[in-house]
CSV table of N, CA and C in Angstrom, one decimal:
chain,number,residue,atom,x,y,z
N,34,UNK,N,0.8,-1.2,0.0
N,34,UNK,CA,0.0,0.0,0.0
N,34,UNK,C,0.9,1.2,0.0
N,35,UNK,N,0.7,1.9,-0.7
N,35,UNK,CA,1.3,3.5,-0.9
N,35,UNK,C,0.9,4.3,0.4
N,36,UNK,N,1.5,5.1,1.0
N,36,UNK,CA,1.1,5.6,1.8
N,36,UNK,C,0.6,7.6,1.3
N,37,UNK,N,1.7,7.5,0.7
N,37,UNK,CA,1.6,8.8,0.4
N,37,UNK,C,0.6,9.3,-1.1
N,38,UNK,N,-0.5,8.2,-1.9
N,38,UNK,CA,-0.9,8.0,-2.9
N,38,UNK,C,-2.2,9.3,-3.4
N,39,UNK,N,-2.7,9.5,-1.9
N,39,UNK,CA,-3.8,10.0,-1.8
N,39,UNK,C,-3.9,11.6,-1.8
N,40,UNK,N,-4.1,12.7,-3.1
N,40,UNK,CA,-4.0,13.9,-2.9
N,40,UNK,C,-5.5,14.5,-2.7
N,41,UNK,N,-5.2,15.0,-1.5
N,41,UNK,CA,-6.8,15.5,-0.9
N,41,UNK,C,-7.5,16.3,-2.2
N,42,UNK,N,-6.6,17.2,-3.0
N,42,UNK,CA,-6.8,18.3,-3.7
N,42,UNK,C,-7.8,17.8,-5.3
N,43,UNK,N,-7.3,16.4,-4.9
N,43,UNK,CA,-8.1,16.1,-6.5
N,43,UNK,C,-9.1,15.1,-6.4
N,44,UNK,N,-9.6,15.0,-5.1
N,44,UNK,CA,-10.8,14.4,-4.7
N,44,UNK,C,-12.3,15.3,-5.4
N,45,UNK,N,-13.1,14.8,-5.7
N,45,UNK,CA,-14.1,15.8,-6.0
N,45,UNK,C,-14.5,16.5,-4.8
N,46,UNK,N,-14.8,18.0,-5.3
N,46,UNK,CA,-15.3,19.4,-4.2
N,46,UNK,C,-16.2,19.0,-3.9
N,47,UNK,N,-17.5,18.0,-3.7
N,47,UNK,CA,-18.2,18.7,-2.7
N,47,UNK,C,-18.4,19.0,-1.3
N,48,UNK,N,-19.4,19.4,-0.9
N,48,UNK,CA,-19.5,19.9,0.3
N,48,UNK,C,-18.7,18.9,1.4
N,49,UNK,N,-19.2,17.7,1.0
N,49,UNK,CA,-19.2,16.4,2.2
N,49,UNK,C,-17.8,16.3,2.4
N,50,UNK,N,-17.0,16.2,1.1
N,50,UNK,CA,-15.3,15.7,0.8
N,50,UNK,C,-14.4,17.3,1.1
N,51,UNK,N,-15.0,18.2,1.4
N,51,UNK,CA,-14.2,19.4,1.7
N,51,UNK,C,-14.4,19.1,3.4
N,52,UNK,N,-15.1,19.0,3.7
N,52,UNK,CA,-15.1,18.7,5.4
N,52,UNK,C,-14.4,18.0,5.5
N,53,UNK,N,-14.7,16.8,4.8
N,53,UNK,CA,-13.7,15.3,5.3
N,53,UNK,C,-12.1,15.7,5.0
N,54,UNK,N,-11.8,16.4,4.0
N,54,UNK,CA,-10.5,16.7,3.9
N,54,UNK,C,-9.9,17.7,5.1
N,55,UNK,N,-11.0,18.4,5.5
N,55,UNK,CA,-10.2,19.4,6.1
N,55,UNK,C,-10.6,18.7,7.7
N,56,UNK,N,-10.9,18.1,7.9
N,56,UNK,CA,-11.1,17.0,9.0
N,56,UNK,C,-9.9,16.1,9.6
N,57,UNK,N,-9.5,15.6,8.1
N,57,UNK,CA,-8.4,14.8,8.0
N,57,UNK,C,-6.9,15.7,8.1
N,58,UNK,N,-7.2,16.6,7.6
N,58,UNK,CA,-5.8,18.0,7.2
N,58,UNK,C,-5.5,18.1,9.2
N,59,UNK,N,-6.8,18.1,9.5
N,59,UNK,CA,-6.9,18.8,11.5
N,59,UNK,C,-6.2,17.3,12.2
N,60,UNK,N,-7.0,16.4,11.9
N,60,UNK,CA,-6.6,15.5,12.8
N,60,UNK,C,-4.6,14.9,12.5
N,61,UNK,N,-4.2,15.0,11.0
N,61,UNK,CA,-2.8,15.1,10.8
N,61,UNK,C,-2.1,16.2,11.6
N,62,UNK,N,-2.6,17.4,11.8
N,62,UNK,CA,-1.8,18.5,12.4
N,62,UNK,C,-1.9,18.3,13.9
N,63,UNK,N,-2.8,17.6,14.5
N,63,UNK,CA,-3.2,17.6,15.9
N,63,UNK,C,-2.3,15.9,16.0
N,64,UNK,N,-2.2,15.6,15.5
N,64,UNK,CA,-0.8,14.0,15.8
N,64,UNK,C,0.5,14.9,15.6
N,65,UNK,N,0.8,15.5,14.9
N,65,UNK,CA,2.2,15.8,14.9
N,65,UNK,C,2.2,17.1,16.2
N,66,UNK,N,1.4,17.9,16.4
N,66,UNK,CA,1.4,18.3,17.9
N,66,UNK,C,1.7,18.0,18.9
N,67,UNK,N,0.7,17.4,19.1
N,67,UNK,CA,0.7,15.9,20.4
N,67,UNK,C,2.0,15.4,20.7
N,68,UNK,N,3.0,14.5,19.5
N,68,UNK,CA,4.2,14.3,19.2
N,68,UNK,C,4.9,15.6,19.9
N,69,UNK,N,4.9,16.6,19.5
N,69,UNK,CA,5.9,17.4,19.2
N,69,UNK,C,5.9,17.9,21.3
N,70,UNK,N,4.3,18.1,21.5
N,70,UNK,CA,4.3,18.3,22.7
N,70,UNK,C,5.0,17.4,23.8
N,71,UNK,N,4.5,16.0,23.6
N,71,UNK,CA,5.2,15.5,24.7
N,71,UNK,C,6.2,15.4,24.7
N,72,UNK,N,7.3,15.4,23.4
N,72,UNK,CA,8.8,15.4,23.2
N,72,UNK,C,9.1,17.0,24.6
N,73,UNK,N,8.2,18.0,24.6
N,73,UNK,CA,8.9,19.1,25.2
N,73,UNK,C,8.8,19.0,26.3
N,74,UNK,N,7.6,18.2,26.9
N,74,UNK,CA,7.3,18.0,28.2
N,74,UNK,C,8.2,17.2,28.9
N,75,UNK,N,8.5,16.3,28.2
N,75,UNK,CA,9.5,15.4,29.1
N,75,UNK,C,10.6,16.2,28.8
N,76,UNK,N,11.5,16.9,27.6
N,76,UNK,CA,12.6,17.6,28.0
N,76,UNK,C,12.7,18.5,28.8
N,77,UNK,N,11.6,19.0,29.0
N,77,UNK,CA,11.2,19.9,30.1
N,77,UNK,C,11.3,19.3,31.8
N,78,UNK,N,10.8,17.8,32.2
N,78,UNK,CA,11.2,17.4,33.1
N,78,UNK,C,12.5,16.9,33.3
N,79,UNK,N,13.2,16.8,32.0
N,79,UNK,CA,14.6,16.1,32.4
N,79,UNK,C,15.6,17.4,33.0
N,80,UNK,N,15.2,18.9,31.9
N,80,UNK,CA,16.1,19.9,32.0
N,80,UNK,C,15.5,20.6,33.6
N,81,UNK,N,14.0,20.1,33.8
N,81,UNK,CA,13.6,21.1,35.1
N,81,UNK,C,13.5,22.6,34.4
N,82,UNK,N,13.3,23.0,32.9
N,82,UNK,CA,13.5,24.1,32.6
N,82,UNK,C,12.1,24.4,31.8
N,83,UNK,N,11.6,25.7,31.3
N,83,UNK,CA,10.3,25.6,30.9
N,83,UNK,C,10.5,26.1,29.7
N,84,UNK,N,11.9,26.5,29.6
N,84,UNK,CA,12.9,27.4,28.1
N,84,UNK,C,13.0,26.4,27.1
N,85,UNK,N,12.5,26.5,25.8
N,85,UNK,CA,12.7,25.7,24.3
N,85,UNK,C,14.1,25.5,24.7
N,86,UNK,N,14.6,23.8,24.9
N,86,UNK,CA,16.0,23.7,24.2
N,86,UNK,C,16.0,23.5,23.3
N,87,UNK,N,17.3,24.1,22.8
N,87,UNK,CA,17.9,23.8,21.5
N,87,UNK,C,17.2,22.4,21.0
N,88,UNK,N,17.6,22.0,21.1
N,88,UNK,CA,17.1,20.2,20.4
N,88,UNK,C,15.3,20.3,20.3
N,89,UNK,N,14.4,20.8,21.4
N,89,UNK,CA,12.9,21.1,20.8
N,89,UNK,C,13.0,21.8,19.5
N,90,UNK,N,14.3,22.9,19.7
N,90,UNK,CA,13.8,23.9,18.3
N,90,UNK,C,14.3,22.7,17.1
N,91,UNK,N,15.5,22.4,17.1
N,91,UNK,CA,15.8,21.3,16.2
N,91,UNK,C,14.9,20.4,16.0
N,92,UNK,N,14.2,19.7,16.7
N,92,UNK,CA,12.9,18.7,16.3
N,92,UNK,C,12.0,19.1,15.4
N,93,UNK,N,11.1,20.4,16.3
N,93,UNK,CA,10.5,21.6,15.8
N,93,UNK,C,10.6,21.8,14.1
N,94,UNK,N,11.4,21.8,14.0
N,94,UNK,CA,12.1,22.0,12.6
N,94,UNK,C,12.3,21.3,11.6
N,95,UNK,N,12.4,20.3,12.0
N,95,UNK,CA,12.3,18.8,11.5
N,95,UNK,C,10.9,18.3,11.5
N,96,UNK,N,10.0,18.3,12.2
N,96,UNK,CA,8.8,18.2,12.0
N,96,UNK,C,8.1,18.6,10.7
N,97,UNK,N,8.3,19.5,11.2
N,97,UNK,CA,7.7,21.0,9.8
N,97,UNK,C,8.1,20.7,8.4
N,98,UNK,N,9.0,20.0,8.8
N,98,UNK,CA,9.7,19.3,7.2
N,98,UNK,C,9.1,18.1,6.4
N,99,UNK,N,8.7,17.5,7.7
N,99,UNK,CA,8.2,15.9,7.2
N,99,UNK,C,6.9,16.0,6.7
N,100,UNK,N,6.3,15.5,5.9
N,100,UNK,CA,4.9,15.2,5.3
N,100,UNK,C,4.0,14.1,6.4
N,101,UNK,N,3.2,14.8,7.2
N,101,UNK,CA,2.5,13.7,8.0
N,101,UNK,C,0.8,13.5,7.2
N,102,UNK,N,0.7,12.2,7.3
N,102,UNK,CA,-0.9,11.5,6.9
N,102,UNK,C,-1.4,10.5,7.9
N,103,UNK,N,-2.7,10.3,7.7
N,103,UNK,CA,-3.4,9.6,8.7
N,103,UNK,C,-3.9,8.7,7.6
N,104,UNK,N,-4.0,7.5,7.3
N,104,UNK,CA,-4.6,6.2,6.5
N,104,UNK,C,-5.2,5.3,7.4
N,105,UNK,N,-6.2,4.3,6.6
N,105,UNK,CA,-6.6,3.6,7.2
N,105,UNK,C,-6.4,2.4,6.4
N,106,UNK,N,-5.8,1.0,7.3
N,106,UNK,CA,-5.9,0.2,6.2
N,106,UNK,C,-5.9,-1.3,7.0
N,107,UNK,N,-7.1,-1.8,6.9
N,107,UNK,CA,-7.9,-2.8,7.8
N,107,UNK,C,-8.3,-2.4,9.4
N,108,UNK,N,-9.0,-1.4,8.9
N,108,UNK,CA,-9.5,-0.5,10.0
N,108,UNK,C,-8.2,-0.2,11.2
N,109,UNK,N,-7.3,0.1,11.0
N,109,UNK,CA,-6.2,0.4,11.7
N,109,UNK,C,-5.6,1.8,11.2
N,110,UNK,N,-5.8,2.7,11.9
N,110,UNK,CA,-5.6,4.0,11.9
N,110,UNK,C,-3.5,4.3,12.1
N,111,UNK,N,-3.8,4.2,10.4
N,111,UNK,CA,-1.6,4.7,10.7
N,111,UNK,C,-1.1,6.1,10.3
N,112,UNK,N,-0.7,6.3,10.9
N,112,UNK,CA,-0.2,8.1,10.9
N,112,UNK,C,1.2,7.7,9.7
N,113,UNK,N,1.6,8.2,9.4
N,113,UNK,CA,2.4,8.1,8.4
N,113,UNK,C,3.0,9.3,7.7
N,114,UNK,N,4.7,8.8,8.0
N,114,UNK,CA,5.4,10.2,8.8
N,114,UNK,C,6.0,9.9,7.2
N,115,UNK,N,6.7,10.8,6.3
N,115,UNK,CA,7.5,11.0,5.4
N,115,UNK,C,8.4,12.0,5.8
N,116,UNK,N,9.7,11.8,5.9
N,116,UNK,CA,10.9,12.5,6.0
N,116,UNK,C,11.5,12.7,4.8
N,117,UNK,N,12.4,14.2,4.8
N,117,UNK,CA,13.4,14.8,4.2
N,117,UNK,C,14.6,14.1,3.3
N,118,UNK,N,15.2,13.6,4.2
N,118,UNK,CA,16.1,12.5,3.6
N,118,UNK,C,16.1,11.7,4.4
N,119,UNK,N,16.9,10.3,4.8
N,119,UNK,CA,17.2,9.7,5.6
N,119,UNK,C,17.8,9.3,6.9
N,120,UNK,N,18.5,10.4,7.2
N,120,UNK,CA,19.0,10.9,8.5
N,120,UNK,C,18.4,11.8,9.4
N,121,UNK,N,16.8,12.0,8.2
N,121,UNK,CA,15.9,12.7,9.2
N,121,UNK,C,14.8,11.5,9.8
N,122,UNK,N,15.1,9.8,8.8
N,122,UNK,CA,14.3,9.0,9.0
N,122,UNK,C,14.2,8.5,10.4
N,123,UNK,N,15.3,8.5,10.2
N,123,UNK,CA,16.3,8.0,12.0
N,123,UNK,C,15.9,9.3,12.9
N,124,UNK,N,15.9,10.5,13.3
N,124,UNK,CA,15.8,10.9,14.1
N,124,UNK,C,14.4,11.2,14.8
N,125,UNK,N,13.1,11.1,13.6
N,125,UNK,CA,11.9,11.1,13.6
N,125,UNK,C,11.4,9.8,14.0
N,126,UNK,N,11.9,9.2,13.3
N,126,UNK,CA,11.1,7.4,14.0
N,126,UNK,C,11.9,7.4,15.3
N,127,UNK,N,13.1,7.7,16.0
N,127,UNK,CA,13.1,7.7,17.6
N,127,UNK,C,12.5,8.5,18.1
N,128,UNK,N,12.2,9.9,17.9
N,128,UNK,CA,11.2,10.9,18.6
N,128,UNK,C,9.5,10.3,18.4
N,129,UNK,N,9.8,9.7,17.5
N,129,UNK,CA,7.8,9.8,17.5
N,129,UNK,C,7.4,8.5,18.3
N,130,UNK,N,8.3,7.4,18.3
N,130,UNK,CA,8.5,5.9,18.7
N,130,UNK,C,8.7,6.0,20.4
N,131,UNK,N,9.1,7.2,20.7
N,131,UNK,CA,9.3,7.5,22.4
N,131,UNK,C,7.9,8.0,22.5
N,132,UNK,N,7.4,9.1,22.1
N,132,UNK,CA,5.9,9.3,22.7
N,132,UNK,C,4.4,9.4,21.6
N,133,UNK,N,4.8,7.9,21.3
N,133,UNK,CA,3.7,7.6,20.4
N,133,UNK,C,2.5,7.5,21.3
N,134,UNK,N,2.5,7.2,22.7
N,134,UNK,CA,1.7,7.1,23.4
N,134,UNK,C,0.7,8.2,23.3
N,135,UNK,N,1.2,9.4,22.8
N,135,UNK,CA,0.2,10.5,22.9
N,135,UNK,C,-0.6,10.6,21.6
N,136,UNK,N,-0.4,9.4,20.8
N,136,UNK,CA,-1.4,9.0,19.7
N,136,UNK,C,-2.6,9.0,20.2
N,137,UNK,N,-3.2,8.1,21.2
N,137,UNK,CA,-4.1,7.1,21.5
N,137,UNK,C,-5.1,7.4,21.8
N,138,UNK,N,-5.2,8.7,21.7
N,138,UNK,CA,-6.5,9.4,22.0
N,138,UNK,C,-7.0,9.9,20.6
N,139,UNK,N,-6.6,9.4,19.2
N,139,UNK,CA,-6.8,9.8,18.4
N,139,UNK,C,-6.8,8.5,17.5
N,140,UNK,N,-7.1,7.7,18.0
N,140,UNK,CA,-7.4,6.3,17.9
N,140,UNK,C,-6.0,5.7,16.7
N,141,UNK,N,-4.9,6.5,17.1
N,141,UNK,CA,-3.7,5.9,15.7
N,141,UNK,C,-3.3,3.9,16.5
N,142,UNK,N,-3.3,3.4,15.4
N,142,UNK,CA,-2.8,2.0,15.8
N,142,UNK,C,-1.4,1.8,15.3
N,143,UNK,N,-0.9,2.2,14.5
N,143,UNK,CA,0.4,2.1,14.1
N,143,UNK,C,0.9,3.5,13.7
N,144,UNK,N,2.5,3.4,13.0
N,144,UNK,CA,3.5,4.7,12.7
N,144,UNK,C,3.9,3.6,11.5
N,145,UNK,N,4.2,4.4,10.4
N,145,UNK,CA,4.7,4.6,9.6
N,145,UNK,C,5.8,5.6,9.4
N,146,UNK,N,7.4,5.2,9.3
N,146,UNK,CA,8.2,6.6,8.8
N,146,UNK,C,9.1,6.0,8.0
N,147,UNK,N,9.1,7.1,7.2
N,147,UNK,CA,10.0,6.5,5.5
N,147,UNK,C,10.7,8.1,5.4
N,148,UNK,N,11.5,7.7,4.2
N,148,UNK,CA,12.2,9.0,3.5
N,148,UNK,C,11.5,9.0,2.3
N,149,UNK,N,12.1,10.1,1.7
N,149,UNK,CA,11.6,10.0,0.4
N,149,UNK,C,12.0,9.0,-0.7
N,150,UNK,N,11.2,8.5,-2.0
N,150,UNK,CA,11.7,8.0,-2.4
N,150,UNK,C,12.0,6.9,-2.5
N,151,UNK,N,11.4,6.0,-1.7
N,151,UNK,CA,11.8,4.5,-0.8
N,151,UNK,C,13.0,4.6,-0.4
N,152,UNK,N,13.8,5.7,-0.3
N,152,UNK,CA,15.3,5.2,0.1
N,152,UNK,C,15.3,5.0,1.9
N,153,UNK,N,16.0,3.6,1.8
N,153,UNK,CA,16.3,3.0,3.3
N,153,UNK,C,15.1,2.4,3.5
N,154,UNK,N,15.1,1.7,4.7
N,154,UNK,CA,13.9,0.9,5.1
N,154,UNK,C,12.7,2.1,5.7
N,155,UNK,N,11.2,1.6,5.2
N,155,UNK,CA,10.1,2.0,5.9
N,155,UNK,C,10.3,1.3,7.6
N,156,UNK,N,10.2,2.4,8.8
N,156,UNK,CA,10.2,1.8,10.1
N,156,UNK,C,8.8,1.7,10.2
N,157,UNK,N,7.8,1.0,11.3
N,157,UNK,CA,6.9,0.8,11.3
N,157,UNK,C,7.1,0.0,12.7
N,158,UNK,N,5.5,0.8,13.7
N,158,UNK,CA,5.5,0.2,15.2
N,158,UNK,C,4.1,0.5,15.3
N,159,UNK,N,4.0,-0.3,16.5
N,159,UNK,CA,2.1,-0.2,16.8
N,159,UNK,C,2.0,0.5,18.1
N,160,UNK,N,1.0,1.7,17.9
N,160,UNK,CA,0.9,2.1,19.4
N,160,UNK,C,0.6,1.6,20.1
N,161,UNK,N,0.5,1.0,21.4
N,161,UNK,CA,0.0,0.2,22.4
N,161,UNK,C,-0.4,0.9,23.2
């Protein structure tokens, strides 16, 4: 299965499929939040500090880069992370794979993260 096959933009306009798109656009931006948040929270408990470290802003930034989707495929809800190149593949599938837990209120069952391209292996984990 392709992950990245589906372009919202050339689905037919009507009313019903503009919601659903922009439903789906919300619930993609609200997983990579979530992600992004508890990455700060816990650096925030390790540093004791409430100041963006460097490494938030660096993630931060890297986030913003990657192409995130939500699919569904045997009723299992997989977020599906696409990175930059592949040394961003590696640093996104450990950050997202540490607090994928903050998926689960958004009913994701798996992660998906790849580079572009197929280059390197697709990682792939189930949230529990």
């Amino acid at each position: 299965m392709s992950y990245f096959s589906v372009d919202l933009n050339s689905r037919p306009t009507s009313d019903h499929s503009k919601s659903e798109g922009l439903a789906h656009q919300q619930l993609e931006n609200a997983c990579r939040q979530q992600i992004y948040a508890a990455s700060v929270r816990q650096s925030n408990l390790r540093e004791n500090s409430t100041v963006l470290s460097e490494e938030n802003s660096l993630v931060a930034t890297l986030f913003a880069q990657c192409e995130w989707n939500v699919n569904t495929d045997a009723d299992i809800n997989t977020l599906a992370i696409q990175c930059p190149d592949l040394n961003s593949n590696l640093i996104v599938f450990e950050k997202v794979m540490r607090y994928a837990g903050a998926l689960k209120a958004f009913a994701i069952g798996k992660v998906h993260v790849c580079s572009p391209s197929n280059q390197g292996t697709p990682k792939d984990f189930r949230v529990d």
